Amino acid sequence: METLESALALMLSQAQTVRETEDVSLSAALGRVAAQVVLAPVQAPPFDRSPLDGYCLHSGDIAAASPESPARLSVVGEACAGCTERFHVPEGCALRVMTGAPVPPECDCVVRQEDTDEGMNTVRVFRPVGHGKNVCYAGEDVARGDCVLHRGEAVTAAHIGVLASLGVTRVTVYRRVRAVLLSTGDELVQPGQPLTYGQIYDANRAVLTARLAELGVEAMALDSAADEPETVARLLEEAARSADVLITTGGVSVGKKDIMHRVLPCMGARRLFWKVAMKPGSPLLCGVYQDRLMICLSGNPFAALACFEVFASPVLRKLAGQTEVSLRRGKGRLTGGFPKASPGRRLIRARCEGDCVHLTGSNHSSGSLFSMIGCNCLIDIPAGSGPLQEGDEVEVILL
Ligand code: AMP
Ligand code: MG
């Protein structure tokens, strides 16, 4: 049986990043993974500019200024943000500037207007300002040639802002990962259809489609399938043609209807491993079909979702081209107890806020999906732990 870590490592070793790239506009780049580094083509800001309303001048001219004996300078003009005129400011002179206005190279500081008499033709300055003070220098945010987006990095809103500030309009990203999603089970009915006694609504298709969308994956969510190995095998073979990865739920345990063990050989897929030493989702089955990973999750909704987060999500990030794929971990103190002992490793749902870890909901069974609402982490309880008490320090996997 694999551990969480060995199973994940095996899966990642089989996951090949998509090769195709595409050029997208900046506004379409959010969440996409950069396929090329972006070096700043220009500097930002593009020119020395004033960060406040005042006067730019030569600091030496006001070195001895005080309220009692102000320095008196002639004002050569006025520049606001957007002013394209190039002023020359000789010694003994000042240029009235508003925030964002260019500061000519001969000026080495800006004095705030509050420290002057705000004069129009001549200005009286009441205090000195040091050399180089109150000027935003060209390139101080980003120098030309700086790396502003790394290959393998997911594009964030902040990246988009920086790229826009540099005049960049397009980014080369990996194409989106395409995943096939299939929930299996004779009992499954799609929402909107009437339920007969013994049937349940297919929650996995909905929740995993939503998670795939959140991760920027193109999901091909098939209609749920009955527990017939041949049918499921044909459906997956057909859908696999246009997919990078296959994700299924249901039918991986040891029961009569646990068909996925027959589906893999029926498709000619190779089994990578079966079973992981953890609850929930221990019967996780993983295979490879024509170089594509098959991630077969247990049907219990929490088991499916927890295993999706710890196994499928890193795999999808790697397929998508992200270089950072490891699980993010944290630590915190429990604000309530968990009464069950954990002879084996167990993941339970919780919400991490600061260094507090609150259990979400009261039903921790793997068939319950409700306690997933508000959950932002999974507490990773090591095998051999007793019941957990309020105040215990726990390790969490952040979602
Ligand atoms: P299985 O993994 O097929 O043995 O299913 C385990 C449990 O999860 C059973 O109670 C199933 O009815 C339930 N289940 C399976 N698939 C789904 C699904 N797509 N949505 C909600 N519950 C499911
Ligand atoms: Mg089943």
Coordinates of C-alpha atoms and ligand atoms in Angstrom, one line a residue, residues 183 187-188 200-204 249-251 258 298-301, ligand 1:
S183 CA -18.9 9.4 -12.0
E187 CA -27.6 4.6 -8.1
L188 CA -26.7 7.9 -9.6
I200 CA -29.1 9.4 -5.0
Y201 CA -28.2 12.6 -6.9
D202 CA -24.7 12.7 -8.4
A203 CA -22.9 15.1 -6.3
N204 CA -19.4 14.3 -7.4
T249 CA -15.4 8.4 -9.0
G250 CA -17.0 5.2 -7.6
G251 CA -16.3 1.5 -7.9
D258 CA -16.5 -2.1 -7.7
S298 CA -13.8 6.5 -4.3
G299 CA -17.5 7.4 -4.7
N300 CA -18.0 8.8 -1.3
P301 CA -18.2 12.5 -1.9
Ligands
AMP1 P1 -18.5 3.5 -4.2 O1 -17.2 4.2 -4.1 O2 -19.0 3.3 -5.6 O3 -18.5 2.2 -3.4 O4 -19.5 4.5 -3.5 C1 -19.4 4.8 -2.1 C2 -20.6 5.6 -1.7 O5 -20.6 6.8 -2.3 C3 -21.9 4.9 -1.9 O6 -22.8 5.2 -0.9 C4 -22.4 5.6 -3.2 O7 -23.8 5.6 -3.4 C5 -21.8 7.0 -3.0 N1 -21.6 7.7 -4.2 C6 -20.9 7.1 -5.3 N2 -20.8 8.0 -6.3 C7 -21.4 9.1 -5.9 C8 -21.7 10.4 -6.5 N3 -21.3 10.6 -7.7 N4 -22.3 11.3 -5.8 C9 -22.8 11.1 -4.5 N5 -22.5 9.9 -3.9 C10 -21.9 9.0 -4.6

